[in-house]
Amino acid sequence: MAKTILDNYQNWLHLSDMPDNKRRLIEATITLYAQQGIAATSVSQIAQQAGLSKALFFKLFHTKDEVTMALIQPVFDHVLPSFTEDFYNNFIEQASLEDLIRFIVFNRYAFLSENREIVLIFLSEFLTNQTLRSDFLSYLVKHSDSFHQVMHVFQEKNTKLNTSISQSTLMMAIVSQLFFLFLETNLWGQPLSKEEESVRLEEMVQLVSTGITG
């Protein structure tokens, strides 16, 4: 099985020079958020899970929001860049426009599913946390060159690409559908079988392929 963000994050966490008690609190936060969600997790539970006192928690982190950001921020800084590089290197090997779209759809949905815990934590905080939204936008700007390289491959491999569709609109068409399916199967409804999941993703491929050519 391929390594997930959480695997890479745990590796980074143990290799960093972070104080042991702080690391234990972050690991406890990951465990509890994955088990019961952010809203249902209290500072007392995090401290108890870490085997530390509530007073020590507040010495190291002033609020639950602060420990949540301490969990998410390193994902941007240390973990995601390696995943974006791996993604791009595989992406450029695809042969046709439909292959490119299929690779994005299936690969990124697998990425979301394999990193379910971190993705759900991120989405929950993203809606209410202005700092996280700003940090994420900064991350996107920092990695905008990779996005333009992806779009250049799109344009090179298909002369029928509708040039009236902007780069941001094209990517949003794919990303929004991926997130909707992810939320539908992980929060709003019943999980899909692998066969049902593949059918839904292939429908997405055909919809996007039809919509961006002309």
Tab-separated table of C-alpha atoms in Angstrom:
chain	number	residue	atom	x	y	z
A	1	MET	CA	0.000	0.000	0.000
A	2	ALA	CA	1.264	3.489	-0.886
A	3	LYS	CA	2.159	5.826	1.929
A	4	THR	CA	-0.529	8.316	2.914
A	5	ILE	CA	-0.209	11.891	4.136
A	6	LEU	CA	-0.741	10.554	7.644
A	7	ASP	CA	2.126	8.076	7.272
A	8	ASN	CA	4.430	10.806	5.997
A	9	TYR	CA	3.221	13.202	8.673
A	10	GLN	CA	3.928	10.652	11.407
A	11	ASN	CA	7.417	10.136	9.977
A	12	TRP	CA	8.025	13.875	9.916
A	13	LEU	CA	6.648	14.227	13.445
A	14	HIS	CA	9.073	11.673	14.842
A	15	LEU	CA	12.055	13.057	12.940
A	16	SER	CA	11.396	16.674	13.929
A	17	ASP	CA	12.981	18.332	16.958
A	18	MET	CA	9.555	18.978	18.503
A	19	PRO	CA	9.381	18.513	22.316
A	20	ASP	CA	8.069	15.072	23.257
A	21	ASN	CA	4.995	16.322	25.153
A	22	LYS	CA	3.949	18.514	22.239
A	23	ARG	CA	4.342	15.587	19.858
A	24	ARG	CA	2.246	13.366	22.114
A	25	LEU	CA	-0.552	15.938	22.205
A	26	ILE	CA	-0.582	16.254	18.407
A	27	GLU	CA	-0.635	12.469	17.988
A	28	ALA	CA	-3.502	12.248	20.483
A	29	THR	CA	-5.346	14.948	18.535
A	30	ILE	CA	-4.964	13.000	15.280
A	31	THR	CA	-6.297	9.835	16.929
A	32	LEU	CA	-9.335	11.495	18.505
A	33	TYR	CA	-10.232	13.634	15.492
A	34	ALA	CA	-10.119	10.527	13.298
A	35	GLN	CA	-12.295	8.555	15.737
A	36	GLN	CA	-14.937	11.124	16.696
A	37	GLY	CA	-14.409	14.354	14.751
A	38	ILE	CA	-13.199	17.791	15.774
A	39	ALA	CA	-16.407	19.112	17.325
A	40	ALA	CA	-16.828	16.094	19.616
A	41	THR	CA	-13.240	16.232	20.877
A	42	SER	CA	-12.399	18.249	23.991
A	43	VAL	CA	-9.101	19.512	25.344
A	44	SER	CA	-9.560	17.203	28.342
A	45	GLN	CA	-9.886	14.182	26.050
A	46	ILE	CA	-6.763	15.162	24.098
A	47	ALA	CA	-4.750	15.529	27.299
A	48	GLN	CA	-6.062	12.223	28.636
A	49	GLN	CA	-5.319	10.406	25.369
A	50	ALA	CA	-1.761	11.770	25.483
A	51	GLY	CA	-1.346	10.771	29.129
A	52	LEU	CA	-0.720	14.380	30.128
A	53	SER	CA	-2.467	16.974	32.255
A	54	LYS	CA	-4.908	19.558	30.951
A	55	ALA	CA	-2.709	22.254	32.507
A	56	LEU	CA	0.252	21.074	30.424
A	57	PHE	CA	-1.914	21.168	27.305
A	58	PHE	CA	-2.660	24.849	27.924
A	59	LYS	CA	1.010	25.520	28.568
A	60	LEU	CA	1.918	24.163	25.140
A	61	PHE	CA	-1.242	25.122	23.188
A	62	HIS	CA	-3.536	27.928	24.272
A	63	THR	CA	-6.632	26.555	22.507
A	64	LYS	CA	-7.915	23.525	20.615
A	65	ASP	CA	-7.716	25.609	17.419
A	66	GLU	CA	-3.999	26.073	18.025
A	67	VAL	CA	-3.284	22.346	18.288
A	68	THR	CA	-5.436	21.781	15.183
A	69	MET	CA	-3.337	24.276	13.223
A	70	ALA	CA	-0.177	22.650	14.596
A	71	LEU	CA	-1.468	19.418	13.038
A	72	ILE	CA	-2.462	20.868	9.653
A	73	GLN	CA	0.307	23.411	8.949
A	74	PRO	CA	3.149	20.865	8.583
A	75	VAL	CA	1.045	19.005	6.012
A	76	PHE	CA	1.405	22.071	3.757
A	77	ASP	CA	5.028	22.728	4.613
A	78	HIS	CA	6.567	19.260	4.658
A	79	VAL	CA	4.220	16.592	3.305
A	80	LEU	CA	2.073	17.787	0.399
A	81	PRO	CA	4.962	18.955	-1.846
A	82	SER	CA	6.228	15.377	-2.207
A	83	PHE	CA	2.751	14.207	-3.175
A	84	THR	CA	2.308	16.948	-5.777
A	85	GLU	CA	5.687	16.083	-7.321
A	86	ASP	CA	4.821	12.371	-7.484
A	87	PHE	CA	1.458	13.228	-9.008
A	88	TYR	CA	2.931	15.430	-11.732
A	89	ASN	CA	5.606	12.896	-12.707
A	90	ASN	CA	2.916	10.255	-13.302
A	91	PHE	CA	0.523	12.703	-14.904
A	92	ILE	CA	2.795	13.670	-17.807
A	93	GLU	CA	3.059	10.013	-18.893
A	94	GLN	CA	-0.632	9.826	-19.909
A	95	ALA	CA	-1.253	9.520	-23.644
A	96	SER	CA	-4.463	11.416	-24.469
A	97	LEU	CA	-6.745	14.090	-23.057
A	98	GLU	CA	-9.221	11.493	-21.790
A	99	ASP	CA	-6.354	9.524	-20.239
A	100	LEU	CA	-5.139	12.694	-18.538
A	101	ILE	CA	-8.559	13.439	-17.094
A	102	ARG	CA	-9.053	9.809	-16.050
A	103	PHE	CA	-5.687	9.842	-14.310
A	104	ILE	CA	-6.535	13.046	-12.411
A	105	VAL	CA	-9.992	11.830	-11.385
A	106	PHE	CA	-9.013	8.328	-10.251
A	107	ASN	CA	-5.636	9.285	-8.782
A	108	ARG	CA	-6.895	12.279	-6.794
A	109	TYR	CA	-9.983	10.441	-5.533
A	110	ALA	CA	-7.727	7.633	-4.307
A	111	PHE	CA	-5.557	10.288	-2.668
A	112	LEU	CA	-8.587	11.767	-0.863
A	113	SER	CA	-9.804	8.338	0.248
A	114	GLU	CA	-6.387	7.152	1.442
A	115	ASN	CA	-5.969	10.364	3.447
A	116	ARG	CA	-9.543	10.487	4.721
A	117	GLU	CA	-8.710	11.501	8.288
A	118	ILE	CA	-6.509	14.468	7.365
A	119	VAL	CA	-8.859	15.559	4.554
A	120	LEU	CA	-11.898	15.600	6.853
A	121	ILE	CA	-9.971	17.537	9.501
A	122	PHE	CA	-8.856	20.003	6.836
A	123	LEU	CA	-12.332	20.478	5.357
A	124	SER	CA	-13.915	20.950	8.780
A	125	GLU	CA	-11.426	23.663	9.704
A	126	PHE	CA	-11.299	25.259	6.255
A	127	LEU	CA	-14.927	26.389	6.478
A	128	THR	CA	-14.430	28.322	9.720
A	129	ASN	CA	-10.714	29.058	10.091
A	130	GLN	CA	-9.514	32.186	8.293
A	131	THR	CA	-5.863	31.439	9.102
A	132	LEU	CA	-6.106	28.032	7.472
A	133	ARG	CA	-7.775	29.491	4.378
A	134	SER	CA	-4.990	32.078	4.060
A	135	ASP	CA	-2.292	29.443	4.548
A	136	PHE	CA	-3.886	27.194	1.928
A	137	LEU	CA	-4.103	30.031	-0.611
A	138	SER	CA	-0.433	30.822	0.039
A	139	TYR	CA	0.381	27.166	-0.558
A	140	LEU	CA	-1.484	27.219	-3.894
A	141	VAL	CA	0.335	30.379	-5.006
A	142	LYS	CA	3.681	28.844	-4.018
A	143	HIS	CA	2.943	25.758	-6.143
A	144	SER	CA	1.264	27.556	-9.047
A	145	ASP	CA	4.106	26.607	-11.420
A	146	SER	CA	3.158	22.931	-11.112
A	147	PHE	CA	-0.437	23.826	-11.956
A	148	HIS	CA	0.654	25.693	-15.099
A	149	GLN	CA	2.823	22.733	-16.122
A	150	VAL	CA	-0.226	20.472	-15.812
A	151	MET	CA	-2.264	22.813	-17.993
A	152	HIS	CA	0.534	22.972	-20.561
A	153	VAL	CA	0.414	19.166	-20.854
A	154	PHE	CA	-3.364	19.374	-21.329
A	155	GLN	CA	-2.970	21.835	-24.186
A	156	GLU	CA	-0.131	19.941	-25.862
A	157	LYS	CA	-2.000	16.634	-25.896
A	158	ASN	CA	-5.302	17.887	-27.218
A	159	THR	CA	-5.859	20.456	-29.969
A	160	LYS	CA	-9.656	20.229	-29.430
A	161	LEU	CA	-9.439	21.700	-25.939
A	162	ASN	CA	-11.943	24.553	-25.633
A	163	THR	CA	-9.625	27.535	-25.193
A	164	SER	CA	-12.470	29.703	-23.881
A	165	ILE	CA	-12.383	27.665	-20.655
A	166	SER	CA	-9.910	29.143	-18.190
A	167	GLN	CA	-7.355	27.024	-16.360
A	168	SER	CA	-9.009	27.673	-13.000
A	169	THR	CA	-12.452	26.743	-14.349
A	170	LEU	CA	-11.115	23.479	-15.779
A	171	MET	CA	-9.481	22.415	-12.532
A	172	MET	CA	-12.478	23.556	-10.471
A	173	ALA	CA	-14.769	21.415	-12.636
A	174	ILE	CA	-12.745	18.362	-11.655
A	175	VAL	CA	-11.930	19.242	-8.049
A	176	SER	CA	-15.473	20.249	-7.085
A	177	GLN	CA	-16.908	16.943	-8.345
A	178	LEU	CA	-14.194	14.961	-6.576
A	179	PHE	CA	-14.866	16.676	-3.259
A	180	PHE	CA	-18.626	16.280	-3.661
A	181	LEU	CA	-18.273	12.529	-4.217
A	182	PHE	CA	-15.818	12.275	-1.316
A	183	LEU	CA	-18.202	14.073	1.060
A	184	GLU	CA	-21.188	12.102	-0.214
A	185	THR	CA	-19.524	8.785	0.554
A	186	ASN	CA	-17.706	9.814	3.759
A	187	LEU	CA	-20.156	12.150	5.487
A	188	TRP	CA	-23.586	12.329	3.868
A	189	GLY	CA	-24.377	8.829	2.679
A	190	GLN	CA	-23.343	5.204	2.536
A	191	PRO	CA	-19.859	4.134	1.354
A	192	LEU	CA	-19.735	2.863	-2.214
A	193	SER	CA	-18.422	-0.510	-3.284
A	194	LYS	CA	-15.275	-0.413	-5.411
A	195	GLU	CA	-17.350	-1.191	-8.498
A	196	GLU	CA	-19.880	1.588	-7.752
A	197	GLU	CA	-17.032	3.991	-7.039
A	198	SER	CA	-15.355	3.207	-10.372
A	199	VAL	CA	-18.635	3.732	-12.255
A	200	ARG	CA	-19.165	7.149	-10.621
A	201	LEU	CA	-15.594	8.219	-11.324
A	202	GLU	CA	-15.771	7.096	-14.959
A	203	GLU	CA	-19.005	9.081	-15.368
A	204	MET	CA	-17.088	12.079	-14.042
A	205	VAL	CA	-14.306	11.495	-16.588
A	206	GLN	CA	-16.760	11.399	-19.485
A	207	LEU	CA	-18.641	14.476	-18.251
A	208	VAL	CA	-15.482	16.565	-17.932
A	209	SER	CA	-14.000	15.288	-21.215
A	210	THR	CA	-17.158	16.216	-23.112
A	211	GLY	CA	-17.427	19.592	-21.442
A	212	ILE	CA	-13.895	20.860	-22.140
A	213	THR	CA	-13.607	19.920	-25.813
A	214	GLY	CA	-15.162	21.683	-28.694
